[in-house]
Amino acid sequence: MLSKHRWGIGLAIVLVVCCLLYWPALHGPFLFDDFPNLAALTSIDHVSSWRDLGIYFSQPRSFPGRPLAMLSFLLQKASWPDHPFPFKLVNLGIHLACGLLVYRLVLVVARAYRRDAEAWRAQLAALLATAAWLLNPIQLSGVTLVVQRMTLLMALFVLLGLLAYLHGLTREDASPARRGAWMLLGLWVCMGLSFLSKENGILLPLFALVLDATVLRAYVARLPHGLQWWRRLLIWPLVLFVLVYLAKLGWTQFGRNIDIRDFSEGQRLLTEPRILWDYISRIFLPRFGVYGLYHDGYTISRTLVSPWTTLPALFSVVAAGIAGIALRKRWPLLALALLWYLGGHLIESSTVMLELYFEHRNYTPSIGLFMAAAIAITGIATFKRRKLVLLASGVWIAACCITTGLSARVYQSADRLALAWASQQPDSIRAQTMLADQLYQKGQIEPATRVIERAQKARPQDTGLAEVHLFLDCLAGKTTPRQVEDMHRLFAQAPYSASGWNDMEQLRLMAQSGRCPAFT
């Protein structure tokens, strides 16, 4: 078997490969949510006092404002808004640090789950899970979208918290007081840091509960009586708070259309199971051309049978949750994968009225999938069967590397992204608008107008597209008073659109400057 230092070499190779694959994407532009979320960096010239820091943190944000993530952006303030490379480089560094922690977490869990197995099995499981997670193409948007450092830092503290908690749970030779302190550090202190990076860091105790209920049941059962109660007090209040909060939110908003969304709470709950399965397909079936930021064209489930995949997806997700609970003793690894993944999506894919689809939401939930799979693969008793499965796993990881590398090259420039995403997502307003914007910046007004006109055929009631069309016509000198009147009528009857609201400012500035005679 490989010696200990060779496992370290294997881990180093995985980290280097990850760096090489991501490197082209680090030279790409700021994207999407980067601009509104990092605009606070322009509020101060430099941080020389607590007052300056207060001005920076006082920018309008929802509670708690993700202050740790926002504080980290100050380290690259000198590069804003012209040089995204330093921001993306820090993101990649955090991603690699998370990979090291994933390796350690899987190693600890594998050793605890198979106490009498050979040491190399745990080492191999940790290396396999880390490679699968670190190099998977679905992680690309979480690293290359600068503002998703919030997700990366949240995951970093979740992993640190779980390792601290497991240290207290599994170190049976330590005193109860010392073990209890480690549990407190992991479940509450690290959870607080994770929460201050991004709100779904509050799920850390839930991940600990999933581990306890599946692969670490024996350790929980052997805890001293006082430590068992201490563990319950640390885990259950927060888990119950999250569940009650989400249930109450769903109850009060069910059936309502929130003004800033074009779907109701009920429609969101019907759509998310389909999205979860779409995530799974992107995780385990790496394919170039399906990954990206813009999924606003995803078909909303309006009823249980529209589209027809809604009911099967909903049933299968509910069945997976029930199976995870029911099989936690008999098939703990399967239960670990199911409960960790579904639990990781509990906030962002349930009753909170966020946008429907973002790939970076799988950053933490996918850890449990790869952890369970790697431990199961390395636990195969028959040498020949294990060899075949490991060979297939190696081929799959190679496919992930190829897909990640090709996708990262697309992130290298805004032009490549605009062309790729517009062709991949013909129903995405954001993708089509991005392509039109890139054409407009190069002075190609007519091609940009044609892109918007095609998008308008699918979304005639979208005020954002109508405004962009009007803006481009104005630049080309083709705007008439009749078009302005049509716009006025559209705004009176069309549903709310965030892009329509934001783009109105461009038309106002154009009217003020006198560049468009049709505008008063």
Short mmCIF file of C-alpha atoms in Angstrom, two decimals, residues 1 6 42 55 123 156 193 262 273 283-284 290 306 350 404 410 452 464 475:
data_model
loop_
_atom_site.label_atom_id
_atom_site.label_comp_id
_atom_site.label_asym_id
_atom_site.label_seq_id
_atom_site.Cartn_x
_atom_site.Cartn_y
_atom_site.Cartn_z
CA MET A 1 0.00 0.00 0.00
CA ARG A 6 2.42 9.46 -1.04
CA THR A 42 -16.67 52.85 -3.93
CA ILE A 55 -19.68 53.77 6.18
CA GLN A 123 -6.94 7.75 2.81
CA LEU A 156 -14.96 27.06 4.86
CA LEU A 193 -18.81 32.79 11.55
CA ASP A 262 -42.89 36.02 -11.55
CA PRO A 273 -37.64 19.39 -7.01
CA ILE A 283 -22.91 16.99 -10.90
CA PHE A 284 -22.68 13.39 -12.10
CA VAL A 290 -24.54 23.28 -19.76
CA SER A 306 -47.35 21.42 -15.97
CA SER A 350 -37.48 25.71 -0.27
CA THR A 404 -14.09 22.15 -16.06
CA VAL A 410 -15.14 30.31 -21.68
CA ILE A 452 -33.23 41.74 -28.43
CA GLY A 464 -36.55 45.22 -19.49
CA LEU A 475 -28.97 55.24 -30.61
#
